[in-house]
CSV table of C-alpha atoms and ligand atoms in Angstrom, one decimal:
chain,number,residue,atom,x,y,z
U,1,UNK,CA,86.9,41.5,72.6
U,2,UNK,CA,84.2,39.3,74.1
U,3,UNK,CA,84.5,35.6,73.3
U,4,UNK,CA,81.6,33.2,73.1
U,5,UNK,CA,82.3,29.5,73.5
U,6,UNK,CA,79.6,27.7,71.5
U,7,UNK,CA,78.2,24.6,70.0
U,8,UNK,CA,76.6,24.8,66.6
U,9,UNK,CA,73.2,23.3,67.4
U,10,UNK,CA,72.7,24.9,70.9
U,11,UNK,CA,69.6,27.0,71.4
U,12,UNK,CA,71.0,28.6,74.6
U,13,UNK,CA,73.9,29.8,72.5
U,14,UNK,CA,71.6,31.2,69.8
U,15,UNK,CA,69.7,33.2,72.4
U,16,UNK,CA,73.0,34.8,73.7
U,17,UNK,CA,74.1,35.5,70.1
U,18,UNK,CA,70.7,37.1,69.6
U,19,UNK,CA,71.4,39.5,72.5
U,20,UNK,CA,74.9,40.3,71.2
U,21,UNK,CA,73.7,40.9,67.6
U,22,UNK,CA,70.8,43.1,68.6
U,23,UNK,CA,73.0,45.2,70.8
U,24,UNK,CA,75.7,45.4,68.1
U,25,UNK,CA,78.3,44.1,70.5
U,26,UNK,CA,81.5,42.9,68.8
U,27,UNK,CA,82.4,39.3,69.8
U,28,UNK,CA,84.4,36.4,68.6
U,29,UNK,CA,83.1,32.9,68.6
U,30,UNK,CA,84.7,29.5,69.1
U,31,UNK,CA,82.8,26.3,68.4
U,32,UNK,CA,83.6,23.2,70.4
U,33,UNK,CA,82.3,19.6,70.1
U,34,UNK,CA,80.3,18.6,73.1
U,35,UNK,CA,81.1,15.0,72.4
U,36,UNK,CA,84.8,15.8,72.8
U,37,UNK,CA,85.1,18.8,75.1
U,38,UNK,CA,88.6,20.3,75.0
U,39,UNK,CA,90.5,20.3,78.3
U,40,UNK,CA,90.8,24.1,78.3
U,41,UNK,CA,87.0,24.4,78.1
U,42,UNK,CA,86.6,21.9,81.0
U,43,UNK,CA,89.0,24.0,83.0
U,44,UNK,CA,87.2,27.3,82.6
U,45,UNK,CA,83.5,26.1,82.5
U,46,UNK,CA,82.0,25.4,85.9
U,47,UNK,CA,79.2,23.2,84.5
U,48,UNK,CA,80.9,21.9,81.3
U,49,UNK,CA,78.1,23.5,79.3
U,50,UNK,CA,77.9,26.1,76.5
U,51,UNK,CA,77.3,29.0,76.2
U,52,UNK,CA,80.3,30.4,78.1
U,53,UNK,CA,81.1,34.1,77.6
U,54,UNK,CA,84.6,35.4,78.4
U,55,UNK,CA,84.3,39.1,79.1
U,56,UNK,CA,86.7,41.9,78.2
U,57,UNK,CA,88.3,41.6,81.7
U,58,UNK,CA,88.5,37.8,81.2
U,59,UNK,CA,85.7,36.9,83.6
U,60,UNK,CA,84.2,33.6,82.6
U,61,UNK,CA,80.4,33.8,82.6
U,62,UNK,CA,78.1,30.8,82.3
U,63,UNK,CA,74.4,30.1,82.2
U,64,UNK,CA,72.5,31.8,79.4
U,65,UNK,CA,70.1,33.7,81.6
U,66,UNK,CA,73.0,35.2,83.6
U,67,UNK,CA,74.8,36.1,80.4
U,68,UNK,CA,71.8,37.8,78.9
U,69,UNK,CA,71.3,39.8,82.1
U,70,UNK,CA,75.0,40.7,82.1
U,71,UNK,CA,74.8,42.0,78.6
U,72,UNK,CA,71.8,44.2,79.6
U,73,UNK,CA,73.7,45.5,82.7
U,74,UNK,CA,77.0,46.1,81.0
U,75,UNK,CA,75.9,47.4,77.7
U,76,UNK,CA,72.8,49.5,76.8
U,77,UNK,CA,69.6,47.4,77.1
U,78,UNK,CA,67.4,47.2,74.0
U,79,UNK,CA,64.8,49.3,75.8
U,80,UNK,CA,64.4,51.0,79.2
U,81,UNK,CA,61.6,49.2,81.1
U,82,UNK,CA,60.1,49.5,84.6
U,83,UNK,CA,61.1,46.9,87.2
U,84,UNK,CA,57.7,45.3,86.8
U,85,UNK,CA,58.0,45.1,83.0
U,86,UNK,CA,61.5,43.7,83.4
U,87,UNK,CA,60.1,40.9,85.6
U,88,UNK,CA,57.4,40.2,83.1
U,89,UNK,CA,60.0,40.1,80.2
U,90,UNK,CA,62.1,37.6,82.2
U,91,UNK,CA,59.0,35.5,82.9
U,92,UNK,CA,58.0,35.4,79.3
U,93,UNK,CA,61.6,34.7,78.3
U,94,UNK,CA,61.7,31.8,80.7
U,95,UNK,CA,58.5,30.3,79.1
U,96,UNK,CA,60.7,29.9,76.0
U,97,UNK,CA,64.1,28.8,77.5
U,98,UNK,CA,62.5,26.2,79.7
U,99,UNK,CA,61.3,24.5,76.5
U,100,UNK,CA,64.6,24.5,74.6
U,101,UNK,CA,65.5,21.0,75.8
U,102,UNK,CA,61.9,19.6,75.5
U,103,UNK,CA,62.0,20.8,71.9
U,104,UNK,CA,65.3,19.0,71.3
U,105,UNK,CA,63.8,15.9,72.9
U,106,UNK,CA,60.7,16.1,70.7
U,107,UNK,CA,62.8,16.4,67.6
U,108,UNK,CA,65.0,13.5,68.6
U,109,UNK,CA,62.1,11.2,69.3
U,110,UNK,CA,62.5,7.9,67.5
U,111,UNK,CA,58.8,6.8,67.3
U,112,UNK,CA,55.4,8.4,66.9
U,113,UNK,CA,54.2,7.8,70.4
U,114,UNK,CA,57.2,9.3,72.0
U,115,UNK,CA,57.2,12.2,69.5
U,116,UNK,CA,53.5,12.9,70.2
U,117,UNK,CA,53.7,12.8,74.0
U,118,UNK,CA,56.8,15.2,73.9
U,119,UNK,CA,55.1,17.4,71.4
U,120,UNK,CA,52.0,17.7,73.6
U,121,UNK,CA,54.2,19.1,76.4
U,122,UNK,CA,56.1,21.4,74.0
U,123,UNK,CA,53.0,23.0,72.4
U,124,UNK,CA,51.8,24.2,75.8
U,125,UNK,CA,54.5,26.9,75.5
U,126,UNK,CA,53.1,27.9,72.0
U,127,UNK,CA,49.6,27.9,73.4
U,128,UNK,CA,50.6,30.4,76.2
U,129,UNK,CA,52.3,32.6,73.6
U,130,UNK,CA,49.3,32.5,71.3
U,131,UNK,CA,47.1,33.7,74.1
U,132,UNK,CA,49.4,36.6,74.9
U,133,UNK,CA,50.3,37.8,71.5
U,134,UNK,CA,48.6,40.9,70.1
U,135,UNK,CA,48.5,42.2,66.5
U,136,UNK,CA,52.0,43.6,66.4
U,137,UNK,CA,54.8,41.9,64.5
U,138,UNK,CA,56.8,41.0,67.6
U,139,UNK,CA,56.0,40.1,71.2
U,140,UNK,CA,55.7,43.5,72.6
U,141,UNK,CA,55.3,45.7,69.6
U,142,UNK,CA,57.0,46.5,66.3
U,143,UNK,CA,60.5,46.0,67.6
U,144,UNK,CA,62.6,43.0,68.7
U,145,UNK,CA,62.8,42.8,72.5
U,146,UNK,CA,64.6,40.4,74.9
U,147,UNK,CA,61.4,38.3,74.9
U,148,UNK,CA,61.6,37.8,71.1
U,149,UNK,CA,65.3,36.9,71.4
U,150,UNK,CA,64.5,34.2,74.0
U,151,UNK,CA,61.8,32.7,71.7
U,152,UNK,CA,64.0,32.9,68.6
U,153,UNK,CA,65.6,29.4,69.0
U,154,UNK,CA,62.3,27.7,69.5
U,155,UNK,CA,60.6,29.5,66.5
U,156,UNK,CA,63.7,29.2,64.3
U,157,UNK,CA,64.0,25.4,64.9
U,158,UNK,CA,60.2,25.0,64.3
U,159,UNK,CA,60.7,26.8,60.9
U,160,UNK,CA,63.6,24.5,59.9
U,161,UNK,CA,61.6,21.4,60.8
U,162,UNK,CA,58.6,22.7,58.8
U,163,UNK,CA,60.7,23.5,55.8
U,164,UNK,CA,62.7,20.3,55.8
U,165,UNK,CA,60.3,17.7,57.2
U,166,UNK,CA,57.0,19.2,56.4
U,167,UNK,CA,55.8,19.0,60.0
U,168,UNK,CA,54.6,22.3,61.6
U,169,UNK,CA,54.8,22.2,65.4
U,170,UNK,CA,53.1,25.6,65.4
U,171,UNK,CA,50.0,24.3,63.6
U,172,UNK,CA,46.9,25.7,65.3
U,173,UNK,CA,48.7,28.8,66.6
U,174,UNK,CA,48.3,31.4,63.8
U,175,UNK,CA,49.6,34.4,65.9
U,176,UNK,CA,52.8,32.4,66.8
U,177,UNK,CA,53.2,31.5,63.1
U,178,UNK,CA,52.9,35.2,62.2
U,179,UNK,CA,55.4,36.1,64.9
U,180,UNK,CA,57.8,33.3,63.7
U,181,UNK,CA,57.6,34.7,60.1
U,182,UNK,CA,58.4,38.2,61.3
U,183,UNK,CA,61.4,37.0,63.3
U,184,UNK,CA,62.8,35.0,60.4
U,185,UNK,CA,62.1,37.9,58.0
U,186,UNK,CA,64.0,40.2,60.3
U,187,UNK,CA,67.2,38.3,59.5
U,188,UNK,CA,68.0,37.7,63.1
U,189,UNK,CA,67.7,33.9,62.9
U,190,UNK,CA,70.4,33.7,60.2
U,191,UNK,CA,72.7,36.1,62.1
U,192,UNK,CA,72.6,33.9,65.2
U,193,UNK,CA,73.6,30.5,63.8
U,194,UNK,CA,76.6,29.3,61.9
U,195,UNK,CA,76.5,29.4,58.1
U,196,UNK,CA,75.9,25.6,57.8
U,197,UNK,CA,73.4,25.5,60.6
U,198,UNK,CA,70.5,24.0,58.6
U,199,UNK,CA,72.7,21.1,57.4
U,200,UNK,CA,74.3,20.4,60.8
U,201,UNK,CA,70.8,20.6,62.4
U,202,UNK,CA,69.2,18.4,59.8
U,203,UNK,CA,72.0,15.9,60.1
U,204,UNK,CA,71.3,15.6,63.8
U,205,UNK,CA,67.5,15.7,64.0
U,206,UNK,CA,66.4,14.5,60.6
U,207,UNK,CA,68.3,11.2,60.6
U,208,UNK,CA,67.0,8.1,62.2
U,209,UNK,CA,64.2,10.0,64.0
U,210,UNK,CA,60.4,10.0,63.7
U,211,UNK,CA,60.7,13.3,61.9
U,212,UNK,CA,63.0,11.6,59.4
U,213,UNK,CA,60.4,8.9,58.9
U,214,UNK,CA,57.8,11.6,58.2
U,215,UNK,CA,60.1,13.0,55.5
U,216,UNK,CA,60.7,9.7,53.6
U,217,UNK,CA,57.9,7.4,54.8
U,218,UNK,CA,60.3,4.8,56.3
U,219,UNK,CA,60.5,3.3,59.8
U,220,UNK,CA,63.4,4.3,62.1
U,221,UNK,CA,65.9,1.5,62.7
U,222,UNK,CA,66.2,2.5,66.4
U,223,UNK,CA,63.2,2.4,68.7
U,224,UNK,CA,62.4,5.1,71.2
U,225,UNK,CA,64.8,5.9,74.0
U,226,UNK,CA,64.9,8.7,76.4
U,227,UNK,CA,66.5,11.7,74.8
U,228,UNK,CA,65.2,14.7,76.7
U,229,UNK,CA,68.6,15.4,78.1
U,230,UNK,CA,71.4,17.8,77.3
U,231,UNK,CA,72.9,15.2,74.9
U,232,UNK,CA,69.9,15.9,72.6
U,233,UNK,CA,71.6,18.9,71.1
U,234,UNK,CA,75.2,17.6,71.4
S,301,LIG,N1,71.2,26.1,81.8
S,301,LIG,C1,72.2,26.2,80.8
S,301,LIG,C2,72.0,25.1,79.8
S,301,LIG,C3,73.0,25.0,78.7
S,301,LIG,C4,73.0,23.7,78.0
S,301,LIG,O1,72.2,22.8,78.3
S,301,LIG,N2,73.9,23.5,77.0
S,301,LIG,C5,74.1,22.3,76.3
S,301,LIG,C6,74.2,22.4,74.8
S,301,LIG,S1,72.7,23.0,74.1
S,301,LIG,C7,75.4,21.7,76.8
S,301,LIG,O2,76.4,22.4,76.9
S,301,LIG,N3,75.4,20.4,77.0
S,301,LIG,C8,76.6,19.6,77.3
S,301,LIG,C9,76.5,19.0,78.7
S,301,LIG,O3,75.6,19.2,79.4
S,301,LIG,O4,77.5,18.3,79.0
S,301,LIG,C10,72.2,27.5,80.2
S,301,LIG,O5,71.1,28.2,80.2
S,301,LIG,O6,73.2,28.0,79.7
């Protein structure tokens, strides 16, 4: 059986899980702590990052883009598309995945100024999607495609922050909000994160951050520091 090596808060892992779930591929999952990476993980992972997918023939795959493409090549793709459409789907997926870390950095911001400047960069992604979205429930129609799966981590995290902290990073983007609701209602979000995701996530992003201050009206005890790095979700 396929094995996915994961970290609970990782958006790249959630995207890969989305592809596995949508294709009904059986897999087992092992969570590791990025703050204390096990030796066996360091030995098999070329870049020391999750997700890592160990295939049926024990090949160790890394980099979420490559893993998602592998799943399409090896197992039935969600839909058959032309080469041109495939290129467009990859491009729109990349518009999401390149913002995973900026979203982590935005949520980790310690003060208003840092939060707002990071958010201004992040919302450029939502503005592009808003312009592209039509009237259908999902990005390309009434079905969940690879593009929706790529955007799922961004939209799911935005929903958790809205529900917990009362801040909507999708404010001003009604089509993206509708798309977010359709994705959450589809049940895919819950199927692609661990059971205690909201708690783990809130413990990380809603403690001693600017968003935490918005929730309880206090000042953070730590001032801004650069957090737009991989440690933001670890
Ligand atoms: N480009 C990688 C990024 C993966 C990534 O940044 N993973 C983070 C967790 S969300 C990680 O493993 N960080 C630990 C580290 O960089 O040491 C991919 O697409 O798989």
